[in-house]
Amino acid sequence: VRTANDSRCPHDVECVWAGDAEVMFEFTVAREKPQALTLTFAQPTMPLGGRWIHLIALERGAAPAATIRIDDAPAAPGG
């Protein structure tokens, strides 16, 4: 849906803290109300309707593309 916060260190700067980014998603199961989901690099994995969703990467810029992975196994996430 959008990137709410992005305090990541720029590529060309050496930072004491790498920063974080907060990425907001919407998950919709057929004919159900959308559910909000927020992932960060500090907390990149969450359960999602019997699955796990992982924030893998986030590009930089005004409307950055996010790379995610969804695991079908309902077991604990593997990273």
Coordinates of N, CA, C and O in Angstrom, one line a residue:
V1 N 0.8 -1.2 0.0 CA 0.0 0.0 0.0 C 0.9 1.2 0.0 O 0.7 2.1 -0.8
R2 N 1.8 1.3 1.0 CA 2.7 2.5 1.0 C 3.9 2.2 2.0 O 3.8 1.3 2.8
T3 N 4.9 3.1 1.9 CA 6.0 3.1 2.9 C 5.6 4.2 3.9 O 5.6 5.4 3.5
A4 N 5.4 3.9 5.1 CA 5.0 4.8 6.1 C 6.2 5.6 6.6 O 6.2 6.8 6.8
N5 N 7.3 5.0 6.9 CA 8.5 5.6 7.4 C 9.7 4.9 6.7 O 9.7 3.7 6.5
D6 N 10.7 5.7 6.5 CA 12.0 5.2 5.9 C 13.1 5.9 6.5 O 13.4 7.0 6.0
S7 N 13.8 5.4 7.5 CA 14.9 6.1 8.1 C 16.2 5.3 7.8 O 17.2 5.5 8.5
R8 N 16.2 4.6 6.7 CA 17.4 3.8 6.3 C 18.5 4.8 5.9 O 18.3 5.8 5.3
C9 N 19.7 4.3 6.2 CA 20.9 5.1 5.9 C 21.1 5.1 4.4 O 21.0 4.1 3.7
P10 N 21.4 6.3 3.8 CA 21.6 6.4 2.4 C 22.9 5.5 2.0 O 23.8 5.3 2.8
H11 N 22.9 5.0 0.7 CA 24.0 4.2 0.3 C 25.3 4.8 0.3 O 26.3 4.2 0.6
D12 N 25.4 6.1 0.1 CA 26.7 6.8 0.0 C 27.1 7.5 1.3 O 28.0 8.3 1.3
V13 N 26.5 7.1 2.4 CA 26.8 7.6 3.7 C 27.1 6.5 4.7 O 26.5 5.5 4.7
E14 N 28.1 6.8 5.6 CA 28.4 5.8 6.7 C 27.6 6.2 7.9 O 27.8 7.3 8.4
C15 N 26.7 5.3 8.4 CA 25.9 5.7 9.5 C 26.2 4.8 10.7 O 26.7 3.7 10.6
V16 N 25.9 5.3 11.9 CA 26.1 4.5 13.1 C 25.0 3.5 13.2 O 25.2 2.4 13.6
W17 N 23.8 3.8 12.8 CA 22.6 3.0 12.8 C 22.1 2.8 11.4 O 22.0 3.8 10.7
A18 N 21.8 1.6 10.9 CA 21.4 1.4 9.5 C 20.0 1.9 9.2 O 19.7 2.2 8.1
G19 N 19.2 2.2 10.3 CA 17.9 2.7 10.1 C 16.9 1.5 9.9 O 17.2 0.4 10.0
D20 N 15.6 1.9 9.6 CA 14.6 0.9 9.4 C 13.6 1.5 8.4 O 13.6 2.7 8.1
A21 N 12.7 0.7 7.9 CA 11.6 1.2 7.1 C 10.3 0.4 7.5 O 10.4 -0.7 7.8
E22 N 9.2 1.2 7.5 CA 7.9 0.6 7.8 C 7.1 0.5 6.5 O 6.8 1.6 5.9
V23 N 6.7 -0.7 6.1 CA 6.0 -0.9 4.9 C 4.6 -1.4 5.2 O 4.5 -2.4 5.9
M24 N 3.6 -0.8 4.7 CA 2.2 -1.2 5.0 C 1.6 -1.9 3.8 O 1.7 -1.5 2.6
F25 N 1.0 -3.1 4.1 CA 0.4 -3.9 3.0 C -1.1 -4.1 3.4 O -1.5 -3.9 4.5
E26 N -1.9 -4.5 2.4 CA -3.3 -4.9 2.6 C -3.4 -6.4 2.1 O -2.9 -6.6 1.0
F27 N -4.0 -7.2 2.9 CA -4.2 -8.6 2.5 C -5.7 -8.9 2.4 O -6.4 -8.6 3.4
T28 N -6.2 -9.4 1.3 CA -7.6 -9.6 1.2 C -7.9 -11.1 0.7 O -7.3 -11.5 -0.3
V29 N -8.7 -11.8 1.5 CA -9.1 -13.1 1.1 C -10.5 -12.9 0.4 O -11.2 -12.0 0.8
A30 N -10.7 -13.7 -0.6 CA -12.0 -13.6 -1.4 C -13.2 -13.3 -0.5 O -13.5 -14.0 0.4
R31 N -13.9 -12.2 -0.9 CA -15.1 -11.7 -0.3 C -15.0 -11.4 1.2 O -16.0 -11.3 1.9
E32 N -13.8 -11.1 1.7 CA -13.6 -10.7 3.1 C -13.1 -9.3 3.1 O -12.6 -8.8 2.1
K33 N -13.2 -8.7 4.2 CA -12.7 -7.3 4.5 C -11.2 -7.3 4.4 O -10.5 -8.2 5.0
P34 N -10.5 -6.3 3.8 CA -9.1 -6.3 3.8 C -8.5 -6.2 5.2 O -9.1 -5.5 6.0
Q35 N -7.3 -6.8 5.4 CA -6.6 -6.7 6.6 C -5.3 -5.9 6.4 O -4.6 -6.2 5.5
A36 N -5.1 -5.0 7.4 CA -3.8 -4.2 7.3 C -2.7 -5.1 7.9 O -2.9 -5.8 8.8
L37 N -1.5 -4.9 7.3 CA -0.3 -5.6 7.7 C 0.9 -4.7 7.6 O 1.0 -4.0 6.5
T38 N 1.7 -4.5 8.6 CA 2.9 -3.6 8.6 C 4.1 -4.5 8.9 O 4.1 -5.2 9.9
L39 N 5.1 -4.4 8.0 CA 6.4 -5.1 8.2 C 7.5 -4.0 8.3 O 7.4 -3.0 7.6
T40 N 8.5 -4.3 9.0 CA 9.7 -3.5 9.1 C 10.9 -4.4 9.0 O 10.8 -5.6 9.1
F41 N 12.1 -3.8 8.8 CA 13.3 -4.7 8.8 C 13.7 -5.2 10.2 O 14.3 -6.2 10.3
A42 N 13.2 -4.4 11.2 CA 13.4 -4.9 12.6 C 12.5 -6.1 12.8 O 12.8 -7.0 13.6
Q43 N 11.3 -6.1 12.2 CA 10.3 -7.2 12.3 C 9.8 -7.5 10.9 O 8.7 -7.2 10.5
P44 N 10.6 -8.3 10.1 CA 10.3 -8.5 8.7 C 9.4 -9.7 8.4 O 9.0 -9.9 7.3
T45 N 9.0 -10.4 9.5 CA 8.2 -11.6 9.2 C 6.9 -11.6 10.1 O 7.0 -11.3 11.3
M46 N 5.8 -11.9 9.5 CA 4.5 -12.0 10.3 C 3.7 -13.1 9.8 O 3.7 -13.5 8.6
P47 N 2.8 -13.7 10.7 CA 1.8 -14.7 10.2 C 0.8 -14.0 9.3 O 0.4 -12.8 9.6
L48 N 0.3 -14.7 8.3 CA -0.7 -14.1 7.4 C -1.6 -15.2 7.0 O -1.3 -16.0 6.1
G49 N -2.8 -15.3 7.6 CA -3.8 -16.3 7.2 C -3.3 -17.7 7.0 O -3.5 -18.3 6.0
G50 N -2.6 -18.2 8.0 CA -2.0 -19.6 7.9 C -0.7 -19.7 7.2 O -0.2 -20.8 6.9
R51 N -0.2 -18.6 6.7 CA 1.1 -18.5 6.0 C 2.0 -17.5 6.7 O 1.6 -16.9 7.7
W52 N 3.2 -17.4 6.2 CA 4.1 -16.3 6.8 C 4.5 -15.4 5.6 O 4.8 -15.9 4.5
I53 N 4.5 -14.1 5.9 CA 5.0 -13.1 4.9 C 6.3 -12.5 5.4 O 6.4 -12.3 6.6
H54 N 7.2 -12.4 4.5 CA 8.6 -11.9 4.8 C 8.9 -10.7 3.9 O 8.7 -10.7 2.7
L55 N 9.3 -9.6 4.6 CA 9.8 -8.4 3.8 C 11.3 -8.7 3.5 O 12.1 -8.9 4.4
I56 N 11.6 -8.9 2.2 CA 13.0 -9.2 1.8 C 13.8 -8.0 1.4 O 15.0 -7.9 1.8
A57 N 13.2 -7.0 0.7 CA 14.0 -5.9 0.2 C 13.0 -4.7 0.0 O 11.8 -4.9 -0.2
L58 N 13.5 -3.5 0.0 CA 12.7 -2.3 -0.3 C 13.6 -1.4 -1.1 O 14.7 -1.0 -0.6
E59 N 13.2 -1.0 -2.3 CA 14.0 -0.1 -3.1 C 13.9 1.3 -2.4 O 13.2 1.5 -1.5
R60 N 14.6 2.2 -3.0 CA 14.6 3.6 -2.5 C 13.8 4.5 -3.4 O 13.6 4.1 -4.6
G61 N 13.4 5.7 -2.9 CA 12.7 6.6 -3.8 C 11.3 6.9 -3.3 O 10.9 6.5 -2.2
A62 N 10.6 7.7 -4.1 CA 9.3 8.2 -3.6 C 8.2 7.1 -3.5 O 7.4 7.1 -2.6
A63 N 8.2 6.2 -4.4 CA 7.3 5.0 -4.4 C 8.1 3.7 -4.5 O 8.0 3.1 -5.6
P64 N 8.8 3.3 -3.5 CA 9.7 2.2 -3.7 C 9.0 0.9 -3.8 O 8.0 0.7 -3.2
A65 N 9.5 0.0 -4.6 CA 9.0 -1.4 -4.7 C 9.5 -2.2 -3.6 O 10.6 -2.1 -3.2
A66 N 8.6 -3.0 -3.1 CA 9.0 -4.0 -2.0 C 9.1 -5.4 -2.6 O 8.2 -5.8 -3.4
T67 N 10.0 -6.1 -2.1 CA 10.1 -7.5 -2.4 C 9.7 -8.3 -1.2 O 10.3 -8.1 -0.1
I68 N 8.7 -9.2 -1.4 CA 8.2 -10.0 -0.3 C 8.3 -11.5 -0.7 O 8.4 -11.8 -1.8
R69 N 8.2 -12.4 0.3 CA 8.1 -13.8 0.1 C 7.0 -14.3 1.0 O 6.9 -13.9 2.2
I70 N 6.1 -15.2 0.5 CA 5.1 -15.8 1.3 C 5.3 -17.3 1.3 O 5.5 -17.9 0.3
D71 N 5.4 -17.8 2.5 CA 5.6 -19.2 2.7 C 4.3 -19.9 3.0 O 3.5 -19.4 3.9
D72 N 3.9 -21.0 2.3 CA 2.7 -21.7 2.5 C 2.6 -22.5 3.8 O 1.6 -22.7 4.3
A73 N 3.8 -22.9 4.3 CA 3.8 -23.7 5.5 C 3.3 -22.9 6.7 O 3.8 -21.8 7.0
P74 N 2.4 -23.4 7.5 CA 1.9 -22.7 8.7 C 2.9 -22.8 9.9 O 2.6 -22.4 11.0
A75 N 4.1 -23.4 9.7 CA 5.0 -23.6 10.8 C 5.8 -22.3 11.1 O 5.6 -21.3 10.3
A76 N 6.6 -22.2 12.1 CA 7.4 -21.0 12.4 C 8.2 -20.6 11.2 O 8.7 -21.5 10.5
P77 N 8.4 -19.3 11.0 CA 9.2 -18.8 9.9 C 10.6 -19.2 10.0 O 11.2 -19.3 11.0
G78 N 11.2 -19.4 8.8 CA 12.6 -19.8 8.7 C 13.5 -18.7 8.4 O 14.7 -18.9 8.2
G79 N 13.0 -17.5 8.3 CA 13.9 -16.3 8.1 C 13.6 -15.7 6.8 O 13.4 -15.2 6.0

